[in-house]
XYZ file of C-alpha atoms in Angstrom:
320
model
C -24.841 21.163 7.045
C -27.928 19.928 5.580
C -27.803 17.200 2.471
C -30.562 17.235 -0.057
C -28.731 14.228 -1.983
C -32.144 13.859 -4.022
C -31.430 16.897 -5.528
C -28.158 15.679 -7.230
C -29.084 12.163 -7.673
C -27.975 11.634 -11.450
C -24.162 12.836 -10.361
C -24.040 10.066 -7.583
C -24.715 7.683 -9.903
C -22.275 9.203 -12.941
C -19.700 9.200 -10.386
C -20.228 5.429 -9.428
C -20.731 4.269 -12.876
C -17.750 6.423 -14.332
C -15.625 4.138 -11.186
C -16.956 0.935 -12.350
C -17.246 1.294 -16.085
C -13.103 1.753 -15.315
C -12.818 -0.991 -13.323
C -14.516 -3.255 -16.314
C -12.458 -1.934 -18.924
C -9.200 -2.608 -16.713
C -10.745 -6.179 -16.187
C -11.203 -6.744 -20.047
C -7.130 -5.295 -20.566
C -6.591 -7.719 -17.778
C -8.387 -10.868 -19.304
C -6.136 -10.103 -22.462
C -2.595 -9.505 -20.932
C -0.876 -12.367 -21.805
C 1.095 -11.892 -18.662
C -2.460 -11.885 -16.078
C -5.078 -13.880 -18.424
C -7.754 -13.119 -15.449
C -9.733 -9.728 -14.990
C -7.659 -9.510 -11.630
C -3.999 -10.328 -10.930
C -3.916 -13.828 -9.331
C -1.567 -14.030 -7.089
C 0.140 -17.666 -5.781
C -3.052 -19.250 -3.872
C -4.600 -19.057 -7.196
C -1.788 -19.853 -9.909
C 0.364 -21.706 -7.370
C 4.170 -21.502 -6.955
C 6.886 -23.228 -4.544
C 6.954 -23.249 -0.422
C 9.866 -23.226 1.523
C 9.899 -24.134 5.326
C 13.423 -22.930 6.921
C 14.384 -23.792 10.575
C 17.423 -22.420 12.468
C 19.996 -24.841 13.271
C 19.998 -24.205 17.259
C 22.037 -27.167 17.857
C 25.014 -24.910 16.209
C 26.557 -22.602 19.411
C 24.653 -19.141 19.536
C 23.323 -20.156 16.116
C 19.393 -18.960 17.664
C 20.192 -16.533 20.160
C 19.022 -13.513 18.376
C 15.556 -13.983 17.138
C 14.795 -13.614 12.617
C 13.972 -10.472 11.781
C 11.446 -10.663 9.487
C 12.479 -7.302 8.012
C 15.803 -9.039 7.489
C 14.164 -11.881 5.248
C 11.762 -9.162 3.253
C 15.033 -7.339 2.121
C 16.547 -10.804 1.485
C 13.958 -11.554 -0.360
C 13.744 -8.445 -2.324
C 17.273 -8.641 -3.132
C 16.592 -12.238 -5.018
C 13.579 -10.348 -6.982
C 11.114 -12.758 -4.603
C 9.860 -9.039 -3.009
C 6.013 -9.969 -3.355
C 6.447 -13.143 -1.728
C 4.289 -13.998 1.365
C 6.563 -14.378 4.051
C 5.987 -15.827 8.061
C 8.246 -16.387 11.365
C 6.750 -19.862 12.293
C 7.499 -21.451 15.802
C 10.064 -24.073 16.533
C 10.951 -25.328 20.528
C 8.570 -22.328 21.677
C 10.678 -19.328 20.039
C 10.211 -18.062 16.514
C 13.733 -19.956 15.193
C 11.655 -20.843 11.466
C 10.592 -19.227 7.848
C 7.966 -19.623 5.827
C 8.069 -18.234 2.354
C 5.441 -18.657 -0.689
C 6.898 -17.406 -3.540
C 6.722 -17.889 -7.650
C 7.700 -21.382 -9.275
C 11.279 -21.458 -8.070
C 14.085 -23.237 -10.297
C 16.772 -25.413 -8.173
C 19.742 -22.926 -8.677
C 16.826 -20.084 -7.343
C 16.034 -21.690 -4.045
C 19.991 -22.409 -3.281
C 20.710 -19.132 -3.683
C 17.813 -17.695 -1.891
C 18.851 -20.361 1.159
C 22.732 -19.533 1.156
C 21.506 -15.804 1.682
C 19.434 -16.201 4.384
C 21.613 -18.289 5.762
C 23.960 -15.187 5.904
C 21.679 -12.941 7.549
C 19.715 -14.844 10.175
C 21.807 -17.989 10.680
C 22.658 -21.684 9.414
C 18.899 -23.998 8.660
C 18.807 -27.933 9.313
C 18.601 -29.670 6.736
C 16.954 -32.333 8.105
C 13.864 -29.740 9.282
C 13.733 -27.496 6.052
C 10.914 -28.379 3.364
C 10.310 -27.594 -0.360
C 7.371 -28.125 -1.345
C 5.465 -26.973 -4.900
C 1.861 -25.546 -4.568
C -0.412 -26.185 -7.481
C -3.134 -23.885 -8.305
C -6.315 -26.809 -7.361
C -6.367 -24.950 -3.923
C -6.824 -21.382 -5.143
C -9.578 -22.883 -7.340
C -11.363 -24.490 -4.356
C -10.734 -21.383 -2.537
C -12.303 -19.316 -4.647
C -15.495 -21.538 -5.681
C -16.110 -21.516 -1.842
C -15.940 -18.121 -1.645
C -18.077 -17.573 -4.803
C -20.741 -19.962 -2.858
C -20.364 -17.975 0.326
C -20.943 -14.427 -1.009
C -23.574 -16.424 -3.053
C -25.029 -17.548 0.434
C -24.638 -13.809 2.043
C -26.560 -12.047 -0.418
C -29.504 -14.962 -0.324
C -29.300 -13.733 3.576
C -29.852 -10.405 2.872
C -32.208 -10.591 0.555
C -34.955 -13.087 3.183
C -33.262 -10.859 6.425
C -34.059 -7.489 4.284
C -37.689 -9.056 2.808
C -38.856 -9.784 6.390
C -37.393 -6.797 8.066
C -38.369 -4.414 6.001
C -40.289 -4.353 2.145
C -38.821 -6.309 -0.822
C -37.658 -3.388 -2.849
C -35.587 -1.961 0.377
C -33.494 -6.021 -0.161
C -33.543 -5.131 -3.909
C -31.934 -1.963 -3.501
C -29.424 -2.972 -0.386
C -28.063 -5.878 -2.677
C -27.853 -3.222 -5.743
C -25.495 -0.916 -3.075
C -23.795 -4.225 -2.247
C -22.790 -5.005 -5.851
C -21.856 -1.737 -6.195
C -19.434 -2.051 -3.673
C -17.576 -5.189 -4.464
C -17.532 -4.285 -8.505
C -15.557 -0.855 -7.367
C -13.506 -2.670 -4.951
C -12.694 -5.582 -7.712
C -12.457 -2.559 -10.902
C -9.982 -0.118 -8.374
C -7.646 -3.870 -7.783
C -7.633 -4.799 -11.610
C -6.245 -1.112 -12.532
C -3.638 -1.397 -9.466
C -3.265 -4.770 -11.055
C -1.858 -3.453 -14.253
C -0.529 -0.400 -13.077
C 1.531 -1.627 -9.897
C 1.379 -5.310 -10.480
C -1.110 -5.620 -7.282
C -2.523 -9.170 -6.630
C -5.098 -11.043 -5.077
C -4.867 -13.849 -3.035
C -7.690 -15.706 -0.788
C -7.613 -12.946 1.814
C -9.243 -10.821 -0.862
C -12.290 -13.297 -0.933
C -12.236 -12.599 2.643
C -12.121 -9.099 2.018
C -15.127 -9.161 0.123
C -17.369 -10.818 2.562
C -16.610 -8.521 5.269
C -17.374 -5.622 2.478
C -20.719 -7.520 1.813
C -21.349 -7.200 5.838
C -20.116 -3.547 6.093
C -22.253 -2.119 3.840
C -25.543 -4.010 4.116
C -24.890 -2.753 8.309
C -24.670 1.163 7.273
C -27.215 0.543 4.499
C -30.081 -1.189 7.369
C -29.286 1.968 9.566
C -30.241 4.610 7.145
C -33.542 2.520 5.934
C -34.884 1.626 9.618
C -34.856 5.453 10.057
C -36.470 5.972 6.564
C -39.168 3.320 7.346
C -39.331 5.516 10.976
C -40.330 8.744 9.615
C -42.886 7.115 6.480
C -45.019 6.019 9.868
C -44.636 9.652 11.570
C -44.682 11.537 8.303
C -47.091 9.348 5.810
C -47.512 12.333 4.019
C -44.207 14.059 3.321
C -42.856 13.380 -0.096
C -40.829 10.298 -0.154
C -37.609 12.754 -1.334
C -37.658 14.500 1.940
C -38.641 11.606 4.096
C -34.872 10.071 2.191
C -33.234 12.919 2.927
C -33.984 13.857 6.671
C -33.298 10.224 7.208
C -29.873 10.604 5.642
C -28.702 13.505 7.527
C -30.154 12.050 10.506
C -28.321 8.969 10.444
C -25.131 10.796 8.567
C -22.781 11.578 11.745
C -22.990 8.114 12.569
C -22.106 6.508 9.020
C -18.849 8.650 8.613
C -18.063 8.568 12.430
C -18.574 4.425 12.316
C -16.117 4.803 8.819
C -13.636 7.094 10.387
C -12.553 4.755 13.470
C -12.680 1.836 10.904
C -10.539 3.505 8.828
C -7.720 4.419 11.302
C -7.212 0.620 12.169
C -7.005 -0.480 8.668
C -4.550 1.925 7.537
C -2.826 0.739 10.707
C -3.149 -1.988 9.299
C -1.735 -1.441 5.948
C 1.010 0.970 6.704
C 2.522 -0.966 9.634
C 1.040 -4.783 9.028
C 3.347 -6.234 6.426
C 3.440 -7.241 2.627
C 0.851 -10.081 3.666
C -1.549 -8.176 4.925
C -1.247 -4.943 3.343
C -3.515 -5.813 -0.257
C -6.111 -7.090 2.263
C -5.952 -4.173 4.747
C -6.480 -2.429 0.772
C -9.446 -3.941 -0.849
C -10.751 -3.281 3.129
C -10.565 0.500 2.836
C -11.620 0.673 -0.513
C -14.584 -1.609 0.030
C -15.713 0.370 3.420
C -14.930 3.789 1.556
C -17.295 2.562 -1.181
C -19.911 1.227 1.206
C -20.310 4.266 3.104
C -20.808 6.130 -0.132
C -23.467 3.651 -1.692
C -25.257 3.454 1.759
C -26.023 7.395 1.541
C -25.733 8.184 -2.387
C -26.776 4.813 -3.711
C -29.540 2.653 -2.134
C -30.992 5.935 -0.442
C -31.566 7.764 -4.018
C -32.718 4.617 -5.806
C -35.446 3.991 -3.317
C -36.395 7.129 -3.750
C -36.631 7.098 -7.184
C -38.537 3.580 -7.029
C -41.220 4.721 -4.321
C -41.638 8.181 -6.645
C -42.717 6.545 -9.675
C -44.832 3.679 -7.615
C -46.849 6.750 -6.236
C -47.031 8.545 -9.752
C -48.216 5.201 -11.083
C -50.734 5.032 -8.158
C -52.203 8.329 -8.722
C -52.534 7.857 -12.305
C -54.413 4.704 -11.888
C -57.076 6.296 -9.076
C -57.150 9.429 -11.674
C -58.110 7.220 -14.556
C -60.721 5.544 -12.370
C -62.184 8.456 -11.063
């Protein structure tokens, strides 16, 4: 099958801006929930809560001979209404005998009752080891300025890598794909935000940098072979040039998507509460790169290099 995605250019970009013009308006609902007060759903590296560090009592007689389940806790957990809390074994004497859990602001009567039924399902905790401690948000904020600078950094990157590599307008329009990516992978987690409560934490900054990565990769692929077939075919119509290129380079973008994809829905089916929101914004991000790769930064170079040319010939025109 043979792609003339030229041909339908205006519907790739209705369908894009019909995604993000949703995500905006679920980001402006967001900013005035009472409830969320941020386009997105913060979750606790950004709004803080309380940490609690739990360790086995193995001095107690077969107290630690069955290692925590950390099933077990996630059902404790749920059962106390603490079900999107971030929850880890950690290591004590070289076996997993300790719990981490990051949870909302906990009250006193809360955490004793959260403690007493652990303690029921995976054993009795030292006191003298366990840890309370509250988290404020200051971290989240540094987190996320950093990772405002570092996208800010990538995209400089891309723009000098792109420049040099290629022409200016090919950076102009690979940064345009990139944008589009992260504002439908920010839009798609403010709606799941308000409609299933879904947060983000500083794994979803992560998220977005390997996005930013993913897509400028597939993006450079399918303009090196553009820039290939302008020197073998100077005069084919830019349109054609665009589209041979895409088709050319097309098994390879949803092949190099496909294998991606099976690991991160690995990922998020089998990888836990903690990972699966990152594992998430992943898919969607890669989903959305692959499409603004071939639909996006393809057709609007196309368009750019079209009008250059019409403006070119109208000048020579003029002057003959």
């Amino acid at each position: 099958m043979t792609l003339r995605i030229n041909k339908a250019r205006s519907l790739w970009w209705a369908i894009s801006a019909a995604v993000i013009l949703s995500g905006i308006i679920s980001m402006v609902i967001s900013w005035q929930n009472p409830n969320i007060k941020a386009p997105l759903r913060p979750g606790l590296d950004f709004i803080g809560g309380t940490r609690l560090q739990l360790v086995r009592d193995c001095s107690q007689p077969g107290n630690c001979d069955q290692p925590i389940d950390i099933n077990v806790v996630r059902e404790v957990a749920k059962e106390q209404g603490l079900g999107d809390s971030s929850i880890q074994l950690i290591s004590e004497n070289g076996q997993e005998n300790g719990i981490t859990i990051r949870s909302k602001n906990l009250e006193t009567d809360q955490r004793t009752k959260l403690q007493a039924a652990l303690s029921e399902k995976v054993g009795a905790f030292d006191p003298q080891k366990n840890q309370i401690d509250s988290v404020g948000p200051t971290l989240g904020r540094e987190l996320f300025r950093t990772g405002v600078i570092a996208l800010a950094v990538s995209f400089l990157g891309i723009v000098v890598y792109l420049s040099f590599r290629f022409q200016w307008d090919y950076a102009l329009f690979a940064i345009v794909a990139t944008f589009h990516d992260l504002l439908v992978t920010v839009g798609i987690f403010s709606i799941l935000g308000l409609v299933l409560g879904a947060e983000v934490d500083s794994l979803f900054i992560v998220a977005l940098l390997t996005i930013t990565g993913f897509s400028v990769n597939d993006t450079v692929v399918i303009y090196d072979r553009i820039r290939e077939n302008i020197k073998n075919h100077p005069q084919t119509p830019i349109a054609e040039i665009v589209d041979d290129a895409v088709n050319q380079t097309l098994s390879r973008s949803i092949n190099t998507t496909l294998t991606t994809m099976l690991s991160l829905f690995a990922i998020f089916l089998f990888g836990g509460e903690t990972l699966k929101y990152f594992s998430l914004a992943l898919i969607i991000g890669f989903i959305a790169g692959a499409y603004s790769s071939i639909f996006i930064a393809s057709t609007l170079l196309t368009l750019w290099r079209e009008r250059n040319e019409y403006t070119i010939d109208k000048i020579n025109t003029s002057v003959d």
